[in-house]
XYZ file of C-alpha atoms in Angstrom:
730
model
C -30.210 -0.050 -11.945
C -31.026 -2.665 -14.570
C -30.119 -4.036 -17.992
C -32.877 -5.169 -20.352
C -32.788 -6.832 -23.761
C -35.777 -6.669 -26.080
C -35.484 -9.858 -28.126
C -38.034 -8.729 -30.700
C -36.525 -5.320 -31.374
C -32.963 -6.442 -30.563
C -32.401 -3.456 -28.283
C -30.289 -3.253 -25.129
C -31.441 -0.755 -22.497
C -29.107 -0.018 -19.585
C -30.689 2.037 -16.824
C -29.300 3.792 -13.776
C -31.385 5.747 -11.309
C -31.547 8.789 -13.573
C -30.098 7.792 -16.939
C -30.571 5.474 -19.897
C -27.971 4.029 -22.265
C -29.567 2.355 -25.277
C -28.200 0.571 -28.342
C -29.589 -1.872 -30.859
C -28.464 -4.295 -33.545
C -28.721 -2.993 -37.093
C -29.682 -5.944 -39.318
C -29.032 -8.078 -36.239
C -25.323 -7.566 -36.896
C -23.944 -4.131 -36.028
C -24.341 -2.667 -32.500
C -25.552 0.905 -33.071
C -25.949 3.582 -30.432
C -29.428 5.061 -29.889
C -29.420 7.142 -26.704
C -27.361 8.086 -23.667
C -28.729 10.686 -21.319
C -31.741 11.352 -19.152
C -33.723 8.242 -18.271
C -36.434 7.188 -20.719
C -38.971 4.386 -20.794
C -38.457 1.464 -23.112
C -41.306 2.270 -25.475
C -40.644 3.296 -29.074
C -36.854 3.367 -28.924
C -36.056 1.487 -32.115
C -36.891 4.333 -34.493
C -34.282 6.646 -32.968
C -31.918 5.460 -35.692
C -32.617 5.969 -39.366
C -29.474 5.685 -41.489
C -30.860 7.416 -44.550
C -29.086 7.607 -47.897
C -25.802 9.507 -47.798
C -23.769 10.489 -50.832
C -20.247 9.195 -51.388
C -20.562 6.503 -48.697
C -19.995 2.861 -49.492
C -22.743 0.368 -48.730
C -22.683 -2.962 -46.954
C -25.188 -4.484 -49.392
C -26.054 -3.016 -52.819
C -29.617 -4.151 -52.245
C -29.794 -1.885 -49.189
C -28.132 1.374 -50.305
C -29.093 3.268 -47.152
C -26.958 1.031 -44.898
C -23.444 2.430 -44.793
C -20.845 1.825 -42.109
C -19.831 5.457 -42.599
C -23.086 6.632 -41.042
C -23.778 3.951 -38.434
C -23.403 5.130 -34.820
C -21.162 2.209 -33.888
C -20.539 0.928 -30.389
C -17.071 -0.410 -31.293
C -16.090 0.561 -34.849
C -13.299 -0.782 -36.993
C -11.668 0.670 -40.082
C -11.220 -0.407 -43.654
C -14.660 -1.551 -44.821
C -16.598 1.696 -45.017
C -16.341 3.700 -41.794
C -13.876 6.554 -42.350
C -14.045 7.977 -38.821
C -11.766 7.231 -35.875
C -11.795 3.465 -35.187
C -11.871 1.868 -31.771
C -9.495 -0.898 -32.813
C -7.160 -1.864 -35.639
C -6.032 -5.464 -36.034
C -3.319 -6.434 -38.499
C -3.703 -9.906 -39.983
C -0.947 -12.323 -40.930
C -1.216 -11.178 -44.556
C -0.459 -7.595 -43.541
C -3.959 -6.210 -44.100
C -6.030 -4.441 -41.472
C -9.576 -4.884 -42.774
C -11.843 -6.406 -40.134
C -15.558 -6.221 -39.450
C -16.998 -7.269 -36.110
C -20.511 -8.669 -36.030
C -22.817 -9.572 -33.151
C -22.637 -13.180 -31.967
C -24.190 -13.336 -28.497
C -24.553 -11.601 -25.161
C -24.998 -12.340 -21.482
C -26.216 -10.283 -18.541
C -24.431 -10.940 -15.248
C -24.939 -9.917 -11.651
C -22.047 -7.948 -10.193
C -18.972 -6.561 -11.918
C -16.133 -8.873 -12.995
C -12.595 -7.705 -12.210
C -10.200 -6.837 -15.021
C -7.130 -9.048 -15.033
C -4.046 -7.044 -14.093
C -5.791 -3.668 -14.313
C -7.320 -1.276 -11.785
C -11.093 -0.972 -11.960
C -14.192 0.228 -10.212
C -15.575 -2.562 -8.026
C -18.871 -3.681 -6.547
C -18.808 -4.850 -2.941
C -21.748 -7.216 -3.543
C -23.329 -8.720 -6.642
C -26.489 -6.729 -5.950
C -24.579 -3.455 -6.415
C -23.968 -3.928 -10.128
C -25.109 -5.575 -13.319
C -22.926 -6.223 -16.357
C -23.718 -6.770 -20.016
C -21.111 -8.713 -21.968
C -21.548 -8.363 -25.708
C -19.665 -10.761 -27.977
C -18.670 -9.617 -31.466
C -16.618 -11.590 -33.962
C -14.879 -11.470 -37.302
C -14.543 -15.177 -38.055
C -12.475 -14.588 -41.184
C -9.859 -12.652 -39.224
C -10.096 -14.895 -36.182
C -10.836 -11.887 -33.968
C -13.357 -12.030 -31.161
C -14.206 -8.978 -29.047
C -16.071 -8.920 -25.764
C -17.527 -5.532 -24.890
C -18.345 -5.010 -21.234
C -20.954 -2.532 -19.941
C -21.610 -2.176 -16.200
C -24.243 -0.174 -14.346
C -23.802 0.475 -10.617
C -26.459 0.953 -7.967
C -26.521 4.559 -6.793
C -24.314 5.927 -9.583
C -25.338 7.465 -12.906
C -22.439 5.856 -14.743
C -21.809 3.416 -17.561
C -18.497 1.578 -17.226
C -17.071 0.213 -20.465
C -14.108 -1.886 -21.528
C -13.166 -4.328 -24.288
C -11.339 -7.628 -24.473
C -9.899 -8.710 -27.830
C -9.178 -12.412 -28.404
C -7.342 -14.204 -31.205
C -9.571 -17.167 -32.077
C -7.695 -17.990 -35.281
C -4.670 -20.089 -36.115
C -2.293 -17.255 -37.062
C -0.911 -14.374 -35.009
C -2.691 -11.002 -34.970
C -1.165 -7.608 -34.262
C -3.253 -5.014 -32.451
C -2.241 -1.561 -33.663
C -5.057 0.093 -31.714
C -7.229 -1.175 -28.869
C -9.286 1.595 -27.322
C -11.649 1.221 -24.408
C -14.657 2.821 -26.070
C -16.184 4.649 -28.976
C -19.500 6.454 -28.647
C -21.435 8.286 -31.358
C -23.772 11.210 -30.697
C -26.294 12.257 -33.379
C -25.285 15.936 -33.315
C -22.377 18.284 -32.578
C -24.078 20.872 -30.368
C -21.510 20.540 -27.619
C -18.690 22.314 -25.883
C -15.627 20.292 -24.932
C -13.818 20.561 -21.600
C -10.588 18.931 -20.527
C -7.821 19.429 -17.954
C -4.442 20.610 -19.219
C -1.273 22.208 -17.894
C 2.343 21.465 -17.054
C 4.526 20.680 -14.077
C 3.467 23.058 -11.245
C 0.415 24.109 -13.282
C -1.628 20.936 -13.493
C -5.268 20.373 -14.502
C -6.294 23.841 -15.553
C -9.789 23.840 -16.994
C -10.000 24.310 -20.777
C -13.326 24.818 -22.548
C -14.061 25.334 -26.238
C -16.904 24.698 -28.714
C -16.737 21.582 -30.830
C -15.740 22.194 -34.433
C -15.716 20.120 -37.571
C -12.935 17.555 -37.552
C -11.021 16.025 -34.678
C -10.293 17.635 -31.318
C -8.478 15.701 -28.681
C -5.908 15.291 -25.981
C -3.289 12.662 -25.364
C -0.123 11.724 -23.569
C 2.829 10.030 -25.260
C 4.940 10.268 -22.106
C 4.384 6.815 -20.619
C 2.292 8.438 -17.875
C -1.040 10.191 -17.707
C 1.105 13.343 -17.304
C 1.053 16.883 -15.961
C 0.206 18.110 -19.448
C -3.102 16.297 -19.971
C -5.420 14.284 -17.768
C -7.270 11.172 -19.037
C -10.632 12.921 -18.957
C -12.874 14.947 -21.210
C -16.510 15.958 -21.175
C -19.072 17.187 -23.673
C -21.414 19.903 -22.443
C -24.649 21.207 -23.826
C -24.258 24.821 -24.984
C -23.989 27.275 -22.098
C -24.012 24.477 -19.509
C -22.789 25.724 -16.143
C -21.918 24.368 -12.746
C -25.515 23.567 -11.811
C -27.421 23.564 -15.110
C -27.243 21.921 -18.506
C -26.131 18.483 -19.634
C -22.655 17.080 -19.034
C -21.311 13.844 -20.528
C -18.060 12.814 -18.837
C -15.427 10.291 -20.005
C -12.689 9.208 -17.576
C -10.078 6.520 -18.248
C -8.917 4.259 -15.409
C -5.327 4.108 -16.615
C -1.972 5.655 -15.729
C 0.044 5.402 -18.949
C -0.009 7.039 -22.365
C -3.595 7.634 -23.445
C -5.667 9.218 -26.171
C -9.101 10.838 -25.948
C -10.916 12.824 -28.569
C -14.118 14.019 -30.178
C -14.554 13.899 -33.946
C -17.310 15.820 -35.728
C -18.001 14.236 -39.104
C -19.441 15.583 -42.337
C -23.003 15.025 -41.141
C -22.588 16.778 -37.804
C -22.467 13.655 -35.669
C -19.855 13.396 -32.913
C -17.714 10.375 -32.097
C -15.878 10.206 -28.768
C -13.008 7.730 -28.433
C -10.811 6.985 -25.423
C -8.166 4.456 -24.483
C -4.485 3.529 -24.589
C -2.661 5.834 -26.996
C -2.200 4.024 -30.332
C 0.982 6.062 -30.869
C 3.851 3.626 -30.381
C 1.487 0.830 -29.333
C 1.679 -2.619 -30.922
C 0.515 -5.842 -29.298
C 1.103 -9.321 -30.689
C -1.748 -11.751 -30.093
C -0.797 -15.362 -30.622
C -3.654 -17.830 -31.215
C -5.695 -18.149 -28.035
C -4.253 -15.005 -26.435
C -6.325 -11.993 -25.414
C -5.816 -8.316 -24.677
C -7.821 -6.455 -22.043
C -8.284 -2.704 -22.409
C -8.516 -0.416 -19.376
C -12.013 0.614 -18.459
C -13.600 3.983 -19.122
C -16.139 5.498 -16.750
C -18.930 7.483 -18.415
C -20.931 9.842 -16.199
C -24.019 11.807 -17.242
C -25.754 14.623 -15.385
C -28.457 17.114 -16.354
C -27.391 19.213 -13.340
C -24.342 20.703 -15.013
C -20.631 20.182 -14.522
C -21.048 20.068 -10.756
C -23.590 17.275 -10.979
C -21.219 15.254 -13.163
C -18.309 15.928 -10.786
C -20.198 14.694 -7.742
C -20.993 11.433 -9.568
C -17.279 10.883 -10.165
C -16.387 11.978 -6.625
C -18.716 9.488 -4.939
C -17.811 6.630 -7.259
C -14.048 7.129 -7.106
C -14.060 7.791 -3.368
C -16.123 4.716 -2.452
C -15.822 2.186 -5.301
C -12.400 2.819 -6.827
C -10.233 3.719 -3.839
C -9.824 0.812 -1.436
C -8.436 -0.150 1.926
C -8.449 1.210 5.448
C -8.110 4.845 4.441
C -10.934 4.800 1.952
C -13.261 5.698 4.823
C -10.903 6.591 7.697
C -9.912 10.233 8.360
C -6.518 11.109 6.881
C -3.916 12.318 9.401
C -2.543 15.859 9.488
C 1.123 15.631 8.502
C 4.394 17.530 8.419
C 6.831 16.773 5.569
C 10.457 17.888 5.838
C 11.197 18.362 2.105
C 11.025 22.139 1.786
C 12.392 22.474 5.327
C 15.664 20.586 4.787
C 15.779 19.142 1.270
C 18.661 16.619 1.412
C 20.434 18.238 4.352
C 19.200 16.650 7.566
C 20.141 14.336 10.396
C 18.094 12.483 12.989
C 18.227 15.342 15.495
C 16.950 17.885 12.984
C 14.109 15.578 12.015
C 13.189 15.057 15.664
C 13.231 18.819 16.246
C 10.733 19.387 13.411
C 8.601 16.496 14.635
C 8.577 17.899 18.175
C 7.461 21.276 16.854
C 4.711 19.501 14.934
C 3.607 17.550 17.972
C 3.157 20.809 19.876
C 0.749 21.957 17.147
C -1.291 18.742 17.225
C 0.123 17.303 13.993
C -0.298 13.533 13.803
C 2.218 12.269 11.218
C 5.824 13.078 10.323
C 6.994 12.241 6.794
C 10.702 11.873 6.006
C 11.165 12.818 2.366
C 14.004 12.228 -0.117
C 17.581 11.704 1.052
C 17.453 8.951 3.696
C 18.929 6.093 1.603
C 22.148 5.095 -0.184
C 24.482 8.109 -0.341
C 21.756 10.520 -1.376
C 23.116 14.027 -0.786
C 21.536 15.385 -3.960
C 19.486 14.057 -6.885
C 22.441 12.591 -8.797
C 22.769 9.303 -6.970
C 21.402 6.261 -5.133
C 17.880 5.725 -6.507
C 17.383 1.974 -6.377
C 19.621 1.521 -3.324
C 16.871 1.209 -0.728
C 19.019 0.904 2.373
C 19.518 3.501 5.089
C 22.277 6.106 4.830
C 23.988 5.582 8.192
C 25.888 8.875 7.837
C 22.601 10.754 8.327
C 20.744 8.170 10.385
C 23.407 6.167 12.245
C 20.821 4.287 14.302
C 18.657 3.504 11.293
C 15.039 4.122 10.402
C 13.618 2.143 13.279
C 15.355 4.398 15.810
C 14.134 7.561 14.088
C 10.600 6.195 13.738
C 10.515 5.270 17.416
C 11.755 8.742 18.388
C 8.873 10.214 16.380
C 6.444 7.681 17.857
C 7.484 8.664 21.389
C 6.226 12.150 20.550
C 2.817 10.627 19.899
C 3.162 10.909 16.118
C 3.127 8.403 13.278
C 6.108 8.043 10.941
C 6.064 8.086 7.138
C 8.652 7.716 4.390
C 9.350 8.826 0.802
C 10.258 6.368 -1.961
C 10.833 6.579 -5.689
C 10.760 2.837 -6.451
C 10.356 2.966 -10.246
C 13.615 4.837 -10.856
C 17.338 4.119 -10.807
C 20.334 6.440 -10.674
C 23.240 5.625 -12.993
C 25.362 6.276 -9.916
C 23.928 3.472 -7.801
C 24.795 -0.023 -6.728
C 21.650 -1.302 -8.427
C 22.560 0.169 -11.817
C 26.144 -1.034 -11.629
C 24.856 -4.547 -10.950
C 22.025 -4.478 -13.520
C 22.573 -1.854 -16.250
C 20.091 -3.725 -18.473
C 17.258 -3.260 -15.959
C 16.324 0.199 -17.214
C 14.211 1.105 -20.215
C 16.641 1.543 -23.118
C 17.223 0.879 -26.802
C 20.503 -0.749 -27.926
C 23.092 1.652 -29.347
C 21.043 4.707 -28.359
C 21.811 7.126 -25.553
C 20.055 6.594 -22.249
C 18.421 9.990 -21.811
C 18.293 11.177 -18.232
C 15.805 13.409 -16.478
C 16.528 14.556 -12.922
C 19.701 12.450 -13.286
C 17.749 9.195 -13.360
C 16.573 6.363 -15.573
C 13.392 4.296 -15.435
C 13.452 0.703 -14.296
C 11.906 -1.702 -16.788
C 8.772 -2.867 -15.000
C 7.778 -5.000 -17.977
C 10.312 -7.481 -16.528
C 9.038 -9.679 -13.669
C 12.450 -9.830 -11.998
C 12.582 -6.031 -11.778
C 9.119 -5.946 -10.254
C 10.197 -8.627 -7.788
C 13.194 -6.525 -6.766
C 11.038 -3.459 -6.092
C 8.490 -5.471 -4.127
C 11.197 -7.071 -2.001
C 13.206 -3.869 -1.469
C 10.256 -1.675 -0.485
C 8.685 -4.419 1.640
C 11.950 -4.917 3.493
C 12.090 -1.244 4.442
C 8.423 -1.121 5.437
C 8.937 -4.184 7.631
C 11.997 -2.695 9.338
C 10.284 0.144 11.201
C 6.832 1.296 12.378
C 5.984 3.092 9.099
C 2.332 4.057 8.525
C 2.580 6.321 5.476
C 4.411 6.147 2.142
C 4.840 8.916 -0.419
C 5.417 7.070 -3.710
C 7.125 9.416 -6.183
C 7.902 9.135 -9.916
C 9.939 11.993 -11.337
C 10.396 11.503 -15.061
C 8.651 10.354 -18.234
C 9.634 7.616 -20.641
C 12.278 7.936 -23.346
C 13.988 5.161 -25.321
C 11.009 2.917 -24.627
C 12.498 -0.512 -25.116
C 13.045 -3.651 -23.077
C 16.034 -5.967 -23.155
C 13.722 -8.858 -22.308
C 11.266 -8.506 -25.215
C 11.849 -9.758 -28.779
C 11.730 -7.284 -31.706
C 8.125 -8.131 -32.535
C 6.968 -7.188 -29.053
C 8.883 -3.944 -28.397
C 5.673 -1.978 -29.002
C 4.239 -3.674 -25.910
C 6.869 -2.259 -23.553
C 5.020 0.819 -22.269
C 1.786 -1.018 -21.496
C 3.634 -3.991 -20.011
C 5.369 -1.444 -17.770
C 1.963 -0.285 -16.534
C 0.856 -3.866 -15.908
C 4.065 -4.414 -13.946
C 3.516 -1.214 -11.959
C -0.031 -2.225 -11.090
C 1.212 -5.638 -9.972
C 3.876 -4.011 -7.771
C 1.391 -1.594 -6.230
C -1.184 -4.325 -5.668
C 1.277 -6.599 -3.857
C 2.848 -3.893 -1.690
C -0.364 -2.125 -0.691
C -2.049 -5.461 0.045
C 0.889 -6.597 2.180
C 0.838 -3.385 4.238
C -2.863 -2.537 4.637
C -2.181 -0.292 7.658
C -0.042 2.074 5.544
C -1.546 5.167 3.937
C -0.032 5.397 0.451
C 0.123 8.719 -1.354
C 1.062 8.809 -5.023
C 3.255 11.542 -6.456
C 4.853 12.260 -9.825
C 6.630 15.566 -9.618
C 3.420 16.513 -7.866
C 0.404 15.848 -10.071
C 2.009 14.147 -13.071
C 0.164 10.887 -12.529
C -3.084 12.015 -10.917
C -5.452 9.527 -12.492
C -8.083 6.917 -11.593
C -5.669 4.026 -12.190
C -3.344 5.057 -9.362
C -6.298 5.981 -7.143
C -7.286 2.304 -7.097
C -4.095 1.505 -5.165
C -3.337 4.773 -3.386
C -6.292 6.788 -2.078
C -4.586 10.157 -2.385
C -2.087 11.946 -4.626
C 0.222 14.908 -4.086
C -1.793 17.365 -6.140
C 1.082 19.555 -7.322
C 4.635 20.481 -6.400
C 3.335 24.050 -6.578
C 2.192 24.872 -3.044
C 1.470 28.571 -3.608
C -2.031 29.280 -2.280
C -3.063 31.400 -5.279
C -1.878 28.858 -7.853
C -3.472 26.039 -5.874
C -6.918 27.636 -6.333
C -6.859 26.774 -10.039
C -5.062 23.463 -9.558
C -7.452 22.167 -6.891
C -10.531 23.588 -8.622
C -9.572 21.907 -11.917
C -8.682 18.645 -10.199
C -12.116 18.617 -8.547
C -13.830 18.424 -11.934
C -13.188 14.661 -11.716
C -11.436 13.804 -8.453
C -12.730 14.064 -4.862
C -11.062 16.206 -2.214
C -10.104 12.975 -0.426
C -7.699 12.307 -3.303
C -5.880 15.661 -3.021
C -2.777 16.175 -0.898
C -2.603 19.874 0.053
C 0.018 21.478 2.300
C 1.031 24.815 3.766
C 4.549 25.770 2.677
C 6.902 28.614 3.555
C 6.851 32.075 2.028
C 8.147 33.392 -0.220
C 6.819 30.318 -1.983
C 9.578 28.089 -3.401
C 7.883 27.766 -6.794
C 6.528 31.239 -7.650
C 8.208 33.296 -4.879
C 4.937 34.885 -3.775
C 4.170 35.693 -0.152
C 0.662 34.948 1.045
C -0.731 35.004 4.602
C -0.620 31.823 6.668
C -4.407 32.109 6.954
C -5.006 31.840 3.193
C -2.417 29.100 2.792
C -4.248 27.176 5.511
C -7.736 27.754 4.129
C -6.712 26.501 0.682
C -4.837 23.477 2.065
C -7.729 22.527 4.351
C -9.782 21.937 1.195
C -7.877 18.678 0.724
C -5.766 16.313 2.842
C -4.091 18.854 5.096
C -0.470 19.149 6.098
C 2.636 21.331 6.341
C 5.808 21.336 4.255
C 8.231 23.757 5.921
C 10.485 24.116 8.939
C 8.122 24.373 11.891
C 11.000 25.232 14.230
C 11.195 28.649 12.546
C 7.608 29.612 13.342
C 7.110 32.671 15.511
C 4.898 32.358 18.569
C 2.082 34.013 16.649
C 2.510 31.567 13.759
C 2.594 28.646 16.177
C -0.706 29.740 17.709
C -2.303 30.224 14.303
C -1.052 26.860 13.060
C -2.298 25.076 16.181
C -5.721 26.592 15.595
C -5.609 25.460 11.955
C -4.792 21.886 12.954
C -7.536 21.801 15.559
C -10.088 23.229 13.148
C -9.133 20.796 10.381
C -9.578 17.855 12.722
C -13.070 19.166 13.388
C -14.038 19.396 9.710
C -11.805 16.856 7.933
C -14.443 14.146 7.638
C -16.704 16.712 6.004
C -14.002 17.716 3.501
C -12.821 14.180 2.813
C -16.234 12.486 2.634
C -18.706 15.266 1.828
C -20.213 16.393 -1.469
C -18.303 19.232 -3.101
C -19.970 22.220 -4.756
C -17.963 24.753 -6.738
C -19.413 28.263 -6.331
C -16.979 30.700 -8.001
C -14.307 29.796 -10.538
C -10.716 31.074 -10.395
C -10.660 30.689 -14.189
C -13.351 33.361 -14.519
C -12.347 36.054 -12.066
C -10.556 37.303 -8.980
C -12.641 35.254 -6.547
C -12.910 31.537 -5.902
C -15.401 29.701 -3.720
C -16.339 26.103 -3.051
C -18.036 24.164 -0.299
C -18.444 20.703 1.177
C -21.784 19.341 2.394
C -22.389 16.240 4.518
C -24.391 13.514 2.812
C -27.287 14.042 5.233
C -27.019 17.852 4.807
C -26.400 18.256 8.539
C -23.160 20.181 8.140
C -21.359 22.302 5.571
C -18.060 24.112 5.108
C -17.792 26.973 2.616
C -14.509 28.514 1.516
C -14.162 31.955 -0.083
C -10.860 33.181 -1.553
C -10.010 36.590 -3.027
C -6.687 37.112 -4.774
C -6.404 40.914 -5.094
C -8.171 43.707 -3.289
C -10.067 46.307 -5.290
C -10.835 49.959 -4.544
C -14.283 51.044 -3.411
C -15.907 47.628 -3.910
C -19.112 46.270 -2.419
C -19.064 43.395 0.029
C -19.666 40.152 -1.885
C -22.736 38.017 -1.357
C -22.114 34.295 -1.646
C -24.917 31.895 -2.587
C -24.360 28.424 -1.164
C -25.486 25.095 -2.621
C -26.392 21.592 -1.506
C -28.116 22.514 1.761
C -31.578 21.455 2.890
C -33.805 24.512 2.266
C -36.091 23.445 5.103
C -33.312 23.250 7.709
C -31.790 26.040 9.772
C -28.017 26.267 10.023
C -25.895 27.964 12.651
C -22.679 29.653 11.559
C -20.376 28.380 14.278
C -18.049 31.380 14.245
C -20.821 33.877 15.031
C -23.698 31.805 16.396
C -26.081 33.387 13.889
C -28.778 31.059 12.512
C -29.729 31.104 8.831
C -32.312 29.170 6.875
C -30.929 26.800 4.248
C -33.222 28.443 1.724
C -31.867 31.883 2.625
C -28.247 30.724 2.247
C -28.877 29.142 -1.156
C -31.377 31.495 -2.776
C -30.513 34.887 -1.251
C -26.949 34.245 -0.189
C -24.707 35.292 2.664
C -23.090 38.715 2.958
C -19.403 38.006 3.549
C -17.355 39.897 6.146
C -15.059 42.668 4.963
C -11.632 41.399 3.960
C -8.820 43.944 3.747
C -5.784 43.506 1.507
C -4.611 41.042 -1.094
C -4.711 37.262 -0.686
C -7.615 36.975 1.729
C -9.875 34.045 2.506
C -12.614 32.868 4.825
C -13.865 29.448 5.890
C -17.484 29.293 7.078
C -18.606 26.269 9.096
C -22.360 25.620 9.300
C -24.132 22.998 11.381
C -27.836 22.180 11.114
C -29.879 23.232 14.110
C -31.578 20.302 15.800
C -35.005 20.672 17.380
C-alpha cells in the first residue's frame, strides 16, 4: 500500500498489494488516467497515453492540434469545452452558462483516511492502515475548486474515490451534477454486470457485452431501490467466477443514484457513478462546499469471485461498525408471518417459549405494537405502546421474554407517517409534499421530511425513548415506500432540488445518533425487504433483511446475486411457513434451513404449530447453525454453481486460516436417470486434510478442489445438503 508522485514525469502511482492505479498530468494541467489493474512497477508509465490526432474534435490549443478534451482519459471531466462524453460534474454560473474547465493546482498525500462530513464511508482504524491522495483542481474564472480524494487501504485491492466541490468565487453556483467518479478505459473489450430486480425479486445478476453508446442503471426513487443496486462491474471477455479480470464499482450511498458505462466513437469506455443528476440541483453560496458520496473500486484478476471477496472483507470489517461487526449474530424468531397485526402478549410469549425450547436466542416483535395499529392504514409516527394489545407495556413483554432466556427485539418504521396518526394531525407539513399537489400514498403512508432538523430530532427522541423503556437488544428498521412529490416546506424555491439528498443526510444523522446511543443493540435495516440494501446503510446497520421473499428456491438467486458485492454477514435469512406467503410454493424444512443458514439465520412463522418432528428438525438446525455461524458470518465465500445458469446452486464458506469450511449444495428439480453430481470445492489448503464431520471420512484439500466430491443421492424436488469440513490436526 503506497502512493507515489513522480515530480519529473508528473505521474501519480497508487499501489495496493496486487494492483496499480496510475494517472498523470497532461501539459501539467489535466489529470489523465493511465492504468488501473494488475500491479506494475513505476518504470516507463508516462507513454501509456498518446492522444493522437482525431477528426472532428476541438483542440485546447491550435498550436497543439493533437490535444483534445474529447479524447483525454479524464479523472474528473466537465462538459462544454470539448469533451462530449458523460461529465462528472456540471456547474451553472451566475450568468446561466455551464462551461467550466478544471485544472490541476496542487496535491497532498496524507496518512490515514479522512472521514466524509455527514456521509457514511469506509474507515481506517489506524493511520497506518491507509494513505490518501488529495488532488486539488480549480477553475478560477468560475470560482469552482474541486478536491478529488483517492484512498488505498492496507490489505485491500481497492481504490476509494470521492469529490468535494467548493465555491471560491463571489457569486452563487448551482451544481446540476456532482458525481463521485469518472474513469476512462482505453478499450471496450468488456462485459457489464449489474444487479437488478423488483420487490421480492431483488439483485438478480444481469450480464451483457458492452456496446457502442451508453449503458447504465439508476434509481430515481429516493432510495437505492429493489429495482437496481448501486453497483456495476466490467469484466474481461469470458471472465468467470475464478478467472479473468473484474473491475467493480460500488457506491456508498442509499438514495437515488446513477451508474453507467459509455463507449465512445474511438472504442474507449467511460464509467461514471454518483448521485443521480435527475432532479438534483444544489446551490453553492460563496464559501460553501458539496461533498459527494464515496465510490469503492475493486479490481481482481481472479474473476468475479475474487472481486466479491475483496468487497466482502472490506465491507464486513471496515464499513460495518460496532459490537456486532465481529460478534456472532443471534438466532431469532420474528412473529410477522405468524400473527401479522393480530397478537397479544400471551400469544407472543407462547411463540417465544416455543423458540426457547428450540435454542433460539432472540424474539423480535414486528409491526403492530404501537398507536392503534390493527392494519397498515394507521399510526406510523405514533411511537407509543398500544395498551389494548400490550396492557402492561413493552417492558413487561420484554421481561417475560427475557425470563425465558431470550433477548427481545422490536420493529420500527421511523421514516414514515400515516395520515391517520396523531403525528400527522399535529404536523401535516412534516411530510415530503409539493403545495397544491396530491400527497401520493404507498402502503397508506407518507414520508417524513428528514431534510428538516426538527423532524430528525423527533425521530431520534421518539425511537430513543422506546429503546430506553425496555431491555431491547435488536431493532428491525423498516422503510416501505419510495419518494413522490419530493419537496420540502422548509426549503426556498431555489433549493427544492436539494430535498432528496438533504433527506439522506438527515437519515444518516438520525442513524448515527441512534446507533451510537445504543451500541448494545443489533440494528437490521429493511425496506420492503431488500429495497435499500446498499453500502451506505451497512455503515450504520451491519445487516439487512435481504428480501420479503422467503421462499427457499427464490432465495437462491436473491442471496447469490447479493453476494456479488455484500458479505453473508449482511444478509438476514429466515425459514418461513409453507406454502410460502409470497410464491405459495412448498419446500422441505431441510432446504429452507440450509438456504437460510447461508446468512444470518432465523425463523418467521408460528413455532407453536410445529409438529414434534418439525420441532426436532428445527432444534437440530439451530444447534448446527450455532456451530458454524462464525464461519458463515466471518469466512470467505466462494460461489460454485450459479442458479442463473442451471438447476443447481452451490456455494461455500472458508475460514480465513483455511481450518474449516462449509459447503452448500441445492437442487431445485429432480431429473430422471441422472448421474450423481460431483462438486469441486474452492478456497481450501491443498496440502491439508479435511474431515467431513457428518461421515468422518478424511479428504485431501487438493482432492476436494481439483477432483471434487461425489455428492450423496438426493431424491425428489427441492433438495439440499450442507457439508461441514474441519482440517485434521497432526
